[in-house]
Short mmCIF file of N, CA, C and O in Angstrom, two decimals:
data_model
loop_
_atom_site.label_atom_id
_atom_site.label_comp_id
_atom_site.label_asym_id
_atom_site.label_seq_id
_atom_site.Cartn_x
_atom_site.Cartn_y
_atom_site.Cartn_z
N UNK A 1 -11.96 -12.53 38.45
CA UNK A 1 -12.96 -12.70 39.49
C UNK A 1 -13.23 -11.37 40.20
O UNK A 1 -14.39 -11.18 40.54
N UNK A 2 -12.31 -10.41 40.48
CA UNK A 2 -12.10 -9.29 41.32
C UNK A 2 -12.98 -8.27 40.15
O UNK A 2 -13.76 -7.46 40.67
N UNK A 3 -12.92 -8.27 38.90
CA UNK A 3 -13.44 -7.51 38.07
C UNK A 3 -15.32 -7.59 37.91
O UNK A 3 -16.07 -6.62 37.85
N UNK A 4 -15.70 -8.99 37.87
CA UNK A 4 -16.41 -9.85 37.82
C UNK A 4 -17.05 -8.70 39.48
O UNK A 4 -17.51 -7.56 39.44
N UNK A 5 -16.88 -9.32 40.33
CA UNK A 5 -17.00 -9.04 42.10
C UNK A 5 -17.75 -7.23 41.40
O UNK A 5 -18.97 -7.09 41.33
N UNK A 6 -16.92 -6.22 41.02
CA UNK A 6 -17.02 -4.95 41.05
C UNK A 6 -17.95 -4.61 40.47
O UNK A 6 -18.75 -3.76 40.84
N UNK A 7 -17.99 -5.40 39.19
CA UNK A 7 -19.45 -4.88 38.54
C UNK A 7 -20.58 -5.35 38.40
O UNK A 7 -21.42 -4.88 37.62
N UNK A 8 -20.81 -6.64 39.36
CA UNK A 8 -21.83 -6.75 39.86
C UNK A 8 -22.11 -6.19 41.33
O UNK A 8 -23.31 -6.16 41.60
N UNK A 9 -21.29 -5.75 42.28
CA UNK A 9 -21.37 -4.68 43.05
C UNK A 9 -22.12 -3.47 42.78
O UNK A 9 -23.08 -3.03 43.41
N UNK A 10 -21.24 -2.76 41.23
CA UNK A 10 -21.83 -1.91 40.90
C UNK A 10 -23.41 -1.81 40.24
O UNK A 10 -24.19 -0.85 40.31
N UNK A 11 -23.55 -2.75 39.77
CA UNK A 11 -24.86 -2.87 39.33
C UNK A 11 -25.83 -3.37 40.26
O UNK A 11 -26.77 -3.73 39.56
N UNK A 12 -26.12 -3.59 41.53
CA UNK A 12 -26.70 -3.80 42.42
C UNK A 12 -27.04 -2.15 43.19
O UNK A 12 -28.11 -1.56 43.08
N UNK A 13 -26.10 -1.76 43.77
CA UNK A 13 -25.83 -0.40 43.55
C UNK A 13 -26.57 0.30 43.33
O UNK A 13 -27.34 0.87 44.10
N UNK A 14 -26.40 0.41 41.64
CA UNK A 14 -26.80 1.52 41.11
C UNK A 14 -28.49 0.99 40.84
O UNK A 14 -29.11 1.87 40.25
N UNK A 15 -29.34 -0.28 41.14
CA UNK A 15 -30.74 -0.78 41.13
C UNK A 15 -31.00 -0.02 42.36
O UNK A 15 -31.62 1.03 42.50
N UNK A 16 -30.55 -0.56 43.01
CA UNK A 16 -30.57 0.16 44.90
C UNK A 16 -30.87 1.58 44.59
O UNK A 16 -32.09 1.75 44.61
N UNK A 17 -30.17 2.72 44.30
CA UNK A 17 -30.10 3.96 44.22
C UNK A 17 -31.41 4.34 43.59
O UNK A 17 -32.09 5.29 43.99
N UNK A 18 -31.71 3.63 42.67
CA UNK A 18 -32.45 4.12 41.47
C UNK A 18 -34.52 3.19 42.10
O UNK A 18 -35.44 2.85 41.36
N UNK A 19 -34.43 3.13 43.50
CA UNK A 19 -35.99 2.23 43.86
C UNK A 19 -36.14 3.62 44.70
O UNK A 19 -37.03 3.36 45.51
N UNK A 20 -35.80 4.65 44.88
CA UNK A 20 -36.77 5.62 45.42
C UNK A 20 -36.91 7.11 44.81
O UNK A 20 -37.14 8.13 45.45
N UNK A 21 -36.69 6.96 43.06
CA UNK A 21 -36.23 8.16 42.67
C UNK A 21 -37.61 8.29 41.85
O UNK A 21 -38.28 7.55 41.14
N UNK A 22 -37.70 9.54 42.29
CA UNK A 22 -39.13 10.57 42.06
C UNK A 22 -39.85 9.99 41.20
O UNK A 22 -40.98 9.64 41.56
N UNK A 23 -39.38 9.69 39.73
CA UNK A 23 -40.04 9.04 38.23
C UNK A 23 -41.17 8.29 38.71
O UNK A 23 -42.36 8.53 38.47
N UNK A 24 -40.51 7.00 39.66
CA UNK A 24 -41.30 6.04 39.74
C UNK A 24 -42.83 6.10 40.50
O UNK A 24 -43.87 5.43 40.43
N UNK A 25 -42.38 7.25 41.22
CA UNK A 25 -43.66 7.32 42.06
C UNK A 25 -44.54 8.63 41.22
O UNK A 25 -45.07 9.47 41.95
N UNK A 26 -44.64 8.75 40.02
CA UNK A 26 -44.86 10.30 39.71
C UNK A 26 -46.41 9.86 38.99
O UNK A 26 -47.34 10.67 39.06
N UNK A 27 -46.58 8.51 38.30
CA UNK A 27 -47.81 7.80 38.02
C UNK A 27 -49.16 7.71 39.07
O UNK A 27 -50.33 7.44 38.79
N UNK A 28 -48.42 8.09 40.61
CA UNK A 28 -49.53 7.50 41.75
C UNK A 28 -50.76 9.47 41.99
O UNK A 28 -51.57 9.88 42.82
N UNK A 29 -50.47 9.72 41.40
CA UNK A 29 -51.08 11.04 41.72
C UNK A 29 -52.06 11.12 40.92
O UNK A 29 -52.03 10.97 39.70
N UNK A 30 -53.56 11.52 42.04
CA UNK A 30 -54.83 11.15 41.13
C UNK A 30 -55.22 12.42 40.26
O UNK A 30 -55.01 13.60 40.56
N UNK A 31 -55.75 12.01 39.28
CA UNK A 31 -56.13 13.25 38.26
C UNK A 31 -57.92 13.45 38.50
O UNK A 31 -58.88 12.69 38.56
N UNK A 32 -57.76 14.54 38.57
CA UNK A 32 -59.13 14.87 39.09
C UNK A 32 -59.89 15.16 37.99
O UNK A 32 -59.38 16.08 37.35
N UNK A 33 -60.93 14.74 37.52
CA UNK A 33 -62.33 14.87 36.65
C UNK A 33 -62.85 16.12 36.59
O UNK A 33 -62.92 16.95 37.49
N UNK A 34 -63.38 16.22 34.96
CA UNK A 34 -63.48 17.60 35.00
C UNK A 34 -64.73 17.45 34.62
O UNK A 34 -64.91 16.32 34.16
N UNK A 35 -66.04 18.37 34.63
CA UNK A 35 -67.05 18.27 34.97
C UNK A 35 -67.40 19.34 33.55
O UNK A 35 -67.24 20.56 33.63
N UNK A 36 -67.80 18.77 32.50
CA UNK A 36 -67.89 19.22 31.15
C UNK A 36 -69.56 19.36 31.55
O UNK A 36 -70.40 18.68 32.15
N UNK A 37 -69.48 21.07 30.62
CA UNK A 37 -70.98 21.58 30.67
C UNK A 37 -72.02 20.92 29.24
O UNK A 37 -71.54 20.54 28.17
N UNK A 38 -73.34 20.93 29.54
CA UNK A 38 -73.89 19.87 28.11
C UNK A 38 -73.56 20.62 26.94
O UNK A 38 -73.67 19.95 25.91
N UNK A 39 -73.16 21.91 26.76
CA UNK A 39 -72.77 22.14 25.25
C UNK A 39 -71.49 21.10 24.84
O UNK A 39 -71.45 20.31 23.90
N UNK A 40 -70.37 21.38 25.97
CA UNK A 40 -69.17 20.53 25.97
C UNK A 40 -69.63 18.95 25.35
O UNK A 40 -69.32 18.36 24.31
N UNK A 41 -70.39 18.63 26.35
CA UNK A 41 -70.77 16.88 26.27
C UNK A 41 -71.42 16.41 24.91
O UNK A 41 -71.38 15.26 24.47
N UNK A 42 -72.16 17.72 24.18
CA UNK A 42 -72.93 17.30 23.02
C UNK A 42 -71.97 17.40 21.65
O UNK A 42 -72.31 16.84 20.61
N UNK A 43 -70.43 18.35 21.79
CA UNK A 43 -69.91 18.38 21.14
C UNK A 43 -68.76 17.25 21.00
O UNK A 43 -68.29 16.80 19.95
N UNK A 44 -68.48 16.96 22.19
CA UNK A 44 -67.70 15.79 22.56
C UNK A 44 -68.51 14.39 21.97
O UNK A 44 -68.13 13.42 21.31
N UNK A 45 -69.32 14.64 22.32
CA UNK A 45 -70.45 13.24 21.67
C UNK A 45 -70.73 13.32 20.26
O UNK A 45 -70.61 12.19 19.79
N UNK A 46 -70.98 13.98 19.55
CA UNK A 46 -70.57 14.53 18.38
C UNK A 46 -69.39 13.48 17.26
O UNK A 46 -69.44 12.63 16.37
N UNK A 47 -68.39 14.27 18.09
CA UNK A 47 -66.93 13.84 17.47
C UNK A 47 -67.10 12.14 17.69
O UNK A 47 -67.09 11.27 16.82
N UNK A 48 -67.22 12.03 18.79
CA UNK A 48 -67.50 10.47 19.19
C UNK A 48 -68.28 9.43 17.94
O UNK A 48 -67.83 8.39 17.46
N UNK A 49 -69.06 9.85 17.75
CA UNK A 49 -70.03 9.70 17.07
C UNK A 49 -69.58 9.33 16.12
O UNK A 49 -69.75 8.18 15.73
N UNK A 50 -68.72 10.40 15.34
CA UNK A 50 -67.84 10.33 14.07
C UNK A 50 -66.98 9.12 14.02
O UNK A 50 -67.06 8.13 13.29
N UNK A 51 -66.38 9.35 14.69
CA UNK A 51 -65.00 8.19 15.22
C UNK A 51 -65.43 7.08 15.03
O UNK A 51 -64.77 6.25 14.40
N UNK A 52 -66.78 6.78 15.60
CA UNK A 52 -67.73 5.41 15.60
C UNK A 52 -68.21 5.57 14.07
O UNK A 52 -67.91 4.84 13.13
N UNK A 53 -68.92 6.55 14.05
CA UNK A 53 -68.95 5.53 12.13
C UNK A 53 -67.71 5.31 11.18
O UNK A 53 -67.63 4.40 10.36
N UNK A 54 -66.66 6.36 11.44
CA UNK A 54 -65.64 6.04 10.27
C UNK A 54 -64.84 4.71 11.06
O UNK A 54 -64.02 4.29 10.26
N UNK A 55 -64.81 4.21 11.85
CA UNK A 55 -64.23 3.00 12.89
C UNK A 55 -65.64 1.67 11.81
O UNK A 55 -65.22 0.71 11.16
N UNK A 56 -66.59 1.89 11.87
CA UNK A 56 -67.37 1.26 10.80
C UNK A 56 -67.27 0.80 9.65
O UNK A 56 -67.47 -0.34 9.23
N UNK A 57 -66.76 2.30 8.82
CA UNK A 57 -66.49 1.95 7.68
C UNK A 57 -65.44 1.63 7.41
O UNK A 57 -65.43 1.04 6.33
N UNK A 58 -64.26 1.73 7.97
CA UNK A 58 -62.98 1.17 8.17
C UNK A 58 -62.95 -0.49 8.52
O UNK A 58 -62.02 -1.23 8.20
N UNK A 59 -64.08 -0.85 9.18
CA UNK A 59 -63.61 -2.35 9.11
C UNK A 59 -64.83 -2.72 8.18
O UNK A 59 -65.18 -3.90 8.11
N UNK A 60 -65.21 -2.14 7.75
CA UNK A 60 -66.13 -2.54 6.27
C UNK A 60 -65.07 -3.18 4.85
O UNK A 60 -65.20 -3.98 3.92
N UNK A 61 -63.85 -2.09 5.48
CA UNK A 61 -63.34 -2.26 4.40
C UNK A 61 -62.57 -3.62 4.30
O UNK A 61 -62.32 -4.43 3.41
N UNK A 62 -62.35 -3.49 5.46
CA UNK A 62 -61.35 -4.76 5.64
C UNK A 62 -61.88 -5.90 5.71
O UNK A 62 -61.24 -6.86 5.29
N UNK A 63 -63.20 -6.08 6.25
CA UNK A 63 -64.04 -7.02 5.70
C UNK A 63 -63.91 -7.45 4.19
O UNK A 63 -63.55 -8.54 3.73
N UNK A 64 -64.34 -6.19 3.49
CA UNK A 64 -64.58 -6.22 1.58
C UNK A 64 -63.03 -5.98 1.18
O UNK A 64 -63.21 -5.89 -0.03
N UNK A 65 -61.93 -5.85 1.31
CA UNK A 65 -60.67 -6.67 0.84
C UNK A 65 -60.53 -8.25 1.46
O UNK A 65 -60.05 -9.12 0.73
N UNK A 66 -60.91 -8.53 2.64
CA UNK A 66 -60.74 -9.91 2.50
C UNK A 66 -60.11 -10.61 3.93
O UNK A 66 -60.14 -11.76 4.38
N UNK A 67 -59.33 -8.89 4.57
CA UNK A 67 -58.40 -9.51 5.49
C UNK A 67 -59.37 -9.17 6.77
O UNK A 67 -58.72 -8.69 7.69
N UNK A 68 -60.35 -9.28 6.95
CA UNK A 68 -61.17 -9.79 8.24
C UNK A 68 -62.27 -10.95 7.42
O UNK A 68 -62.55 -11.23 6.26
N UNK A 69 -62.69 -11.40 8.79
CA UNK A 69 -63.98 -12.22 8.35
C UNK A 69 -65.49 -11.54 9.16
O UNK A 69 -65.66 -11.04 10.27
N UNK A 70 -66.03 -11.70 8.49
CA UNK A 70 -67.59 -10.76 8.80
C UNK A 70 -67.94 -10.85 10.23
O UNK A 70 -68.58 -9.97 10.80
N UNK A 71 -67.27 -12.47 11.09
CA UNK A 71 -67.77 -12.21 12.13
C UNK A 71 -66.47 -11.46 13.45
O UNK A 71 -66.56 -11.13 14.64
N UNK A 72 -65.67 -11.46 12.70
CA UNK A 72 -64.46 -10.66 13.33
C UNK A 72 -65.06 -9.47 13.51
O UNK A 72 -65.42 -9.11 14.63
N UNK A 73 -65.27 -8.59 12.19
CA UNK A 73 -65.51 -7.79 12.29
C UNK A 73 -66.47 -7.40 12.53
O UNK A 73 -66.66 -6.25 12.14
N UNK A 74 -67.81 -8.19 13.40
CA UNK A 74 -69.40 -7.66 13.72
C UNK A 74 -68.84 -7.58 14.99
O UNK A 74 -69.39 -6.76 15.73
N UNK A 75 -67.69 -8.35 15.55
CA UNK A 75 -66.84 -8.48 16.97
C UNK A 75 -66.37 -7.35 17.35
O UNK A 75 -66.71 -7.02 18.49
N UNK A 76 -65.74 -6.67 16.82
CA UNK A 76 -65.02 -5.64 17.00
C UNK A 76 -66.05 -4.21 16.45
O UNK A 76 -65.45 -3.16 16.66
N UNK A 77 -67.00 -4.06 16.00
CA UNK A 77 -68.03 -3.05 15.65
C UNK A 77 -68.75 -3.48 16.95
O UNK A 77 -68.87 -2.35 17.42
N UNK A 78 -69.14 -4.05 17.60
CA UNK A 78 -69.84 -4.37 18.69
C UNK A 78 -68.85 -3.90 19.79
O UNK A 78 -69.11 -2.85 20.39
N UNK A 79 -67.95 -4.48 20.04
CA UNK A 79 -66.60 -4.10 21.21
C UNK A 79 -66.86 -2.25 20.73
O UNK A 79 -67.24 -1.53 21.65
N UNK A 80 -66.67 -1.65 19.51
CA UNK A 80 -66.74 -0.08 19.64
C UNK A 80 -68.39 0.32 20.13
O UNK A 80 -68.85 1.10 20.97
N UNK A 81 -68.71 -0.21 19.60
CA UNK A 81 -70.38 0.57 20.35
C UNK A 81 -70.23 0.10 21.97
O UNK A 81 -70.83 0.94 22.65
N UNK A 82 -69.84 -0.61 22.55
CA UNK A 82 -69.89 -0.84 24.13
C UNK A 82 -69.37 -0.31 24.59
O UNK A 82 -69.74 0.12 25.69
N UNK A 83 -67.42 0.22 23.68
CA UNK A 83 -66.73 1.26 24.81
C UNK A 83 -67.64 2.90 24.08
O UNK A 83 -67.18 3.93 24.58
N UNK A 84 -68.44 3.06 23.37
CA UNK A 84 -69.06 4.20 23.07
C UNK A 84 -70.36 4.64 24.37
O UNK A 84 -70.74 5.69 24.88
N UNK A 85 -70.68 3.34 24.49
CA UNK A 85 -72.06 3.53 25.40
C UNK A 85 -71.03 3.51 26.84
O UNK A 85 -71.63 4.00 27.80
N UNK A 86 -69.85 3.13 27.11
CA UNK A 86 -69.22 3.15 28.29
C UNK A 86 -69.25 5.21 28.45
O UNK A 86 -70.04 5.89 29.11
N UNK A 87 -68.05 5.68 27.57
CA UNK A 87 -67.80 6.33 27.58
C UNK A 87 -69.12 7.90 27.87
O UNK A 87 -69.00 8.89 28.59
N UNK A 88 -70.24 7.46 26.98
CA UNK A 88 -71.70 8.06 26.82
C UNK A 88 -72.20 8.03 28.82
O UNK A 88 -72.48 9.10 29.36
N UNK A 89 -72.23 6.91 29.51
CA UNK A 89 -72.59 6.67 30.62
C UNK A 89 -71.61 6.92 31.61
O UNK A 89 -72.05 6.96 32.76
N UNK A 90 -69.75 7.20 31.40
CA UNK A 90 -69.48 8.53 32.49
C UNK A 90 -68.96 9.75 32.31
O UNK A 90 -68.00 10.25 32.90
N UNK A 91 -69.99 10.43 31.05
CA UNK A 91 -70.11 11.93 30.56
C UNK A 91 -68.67 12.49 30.01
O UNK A 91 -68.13 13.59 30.13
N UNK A 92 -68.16 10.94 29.18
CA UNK A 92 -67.38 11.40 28.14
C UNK A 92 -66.09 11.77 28.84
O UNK A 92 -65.43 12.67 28.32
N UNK A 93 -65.71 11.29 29.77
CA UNK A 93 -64.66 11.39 30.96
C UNK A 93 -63.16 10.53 30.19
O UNK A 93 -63.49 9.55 29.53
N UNK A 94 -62.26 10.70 30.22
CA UNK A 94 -60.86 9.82 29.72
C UNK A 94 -60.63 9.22 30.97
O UNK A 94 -60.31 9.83 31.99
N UNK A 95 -60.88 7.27 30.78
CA UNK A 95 -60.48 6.93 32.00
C UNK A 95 -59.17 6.88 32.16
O UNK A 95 -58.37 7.26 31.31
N UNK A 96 -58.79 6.29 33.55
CA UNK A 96 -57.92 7.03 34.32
C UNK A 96 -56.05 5.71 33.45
O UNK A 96 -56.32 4.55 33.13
N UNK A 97 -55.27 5.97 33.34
CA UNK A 97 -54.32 5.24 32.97
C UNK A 97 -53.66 4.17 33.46
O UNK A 97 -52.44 4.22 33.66
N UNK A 98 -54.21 3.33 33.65
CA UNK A 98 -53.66 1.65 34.27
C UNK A 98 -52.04 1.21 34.10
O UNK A 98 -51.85 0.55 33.08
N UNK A 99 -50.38 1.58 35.25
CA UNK A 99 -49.70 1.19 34.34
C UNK A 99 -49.73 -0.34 34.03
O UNK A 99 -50.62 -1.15 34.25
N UNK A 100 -48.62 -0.49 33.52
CA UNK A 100 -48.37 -2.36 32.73
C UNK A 100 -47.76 -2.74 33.79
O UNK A 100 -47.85 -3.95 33.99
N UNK A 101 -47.19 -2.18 34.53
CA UNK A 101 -46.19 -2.86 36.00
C UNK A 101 -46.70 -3.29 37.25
O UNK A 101 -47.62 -2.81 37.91
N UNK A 102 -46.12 -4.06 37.43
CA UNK A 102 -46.45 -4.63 39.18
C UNK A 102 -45.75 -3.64 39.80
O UNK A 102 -46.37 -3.05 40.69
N UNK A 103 -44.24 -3.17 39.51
CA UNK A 103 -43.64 -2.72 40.36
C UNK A 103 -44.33 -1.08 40.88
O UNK A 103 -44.05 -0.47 41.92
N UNK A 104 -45.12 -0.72 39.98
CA UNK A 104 -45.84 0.85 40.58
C UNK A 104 -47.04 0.54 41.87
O UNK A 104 -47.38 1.50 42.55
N UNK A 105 -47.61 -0.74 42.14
CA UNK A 105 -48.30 -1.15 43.45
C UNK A 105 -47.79 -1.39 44.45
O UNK A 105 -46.71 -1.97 44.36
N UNK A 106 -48.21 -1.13 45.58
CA UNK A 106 -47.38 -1.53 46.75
C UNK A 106 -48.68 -2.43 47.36
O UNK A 106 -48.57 -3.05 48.42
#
């Protein structure tokens, strides 16, 4: 019981110690936007571009082996042209990183 008692002591503890250490708060710091000139944006759009057709022909394929079905995949060719026109409408910007935790909100 006395053993039992200590190391759940200790492991309370060491949770305790570990709720104000730097790591956790190191996600809350805003990243500031960088303001790409139109050569930048046309080359960036470009590549984009690319990504979006071979993202095309890639589920073409998978369509024509068998392991999608046509309307899966008009689903997901549609879902890429929307985050394309997202991305096109705030000048090709990387949005900002959402974590998975509750515990990073206060």
């Amino acid at each position: 019981m006395k053993k039992f008692f200590v190391i759940c002591l200790t492991a309370c503890s060491l949770f305790l110690v570990n709720l104000n250490h730097p790591a956790a708060h190191e996600n809350k710091a805003k990243t500031e936007s960088v303001q790409f000139t139109d050569a930048q944006k046309s080359e960036i759009a470009k590549i984009q571009k690319q990504i979006l057709a071979d993202k095309k022909i890639l589920i073409e394929k998978y369509v024509e082996y068998g392991a999608l079905s046509k309307e899966e995949a008009d689903k997901m060719v549609s879902h890429f042209e929307k985050h394309y026109k997202m991305m096109e409408e705030h000048n090709f910007q990387i949005p900002p990183h959402r974590p998975h935790t509750g515990l990073m909100h206060k």
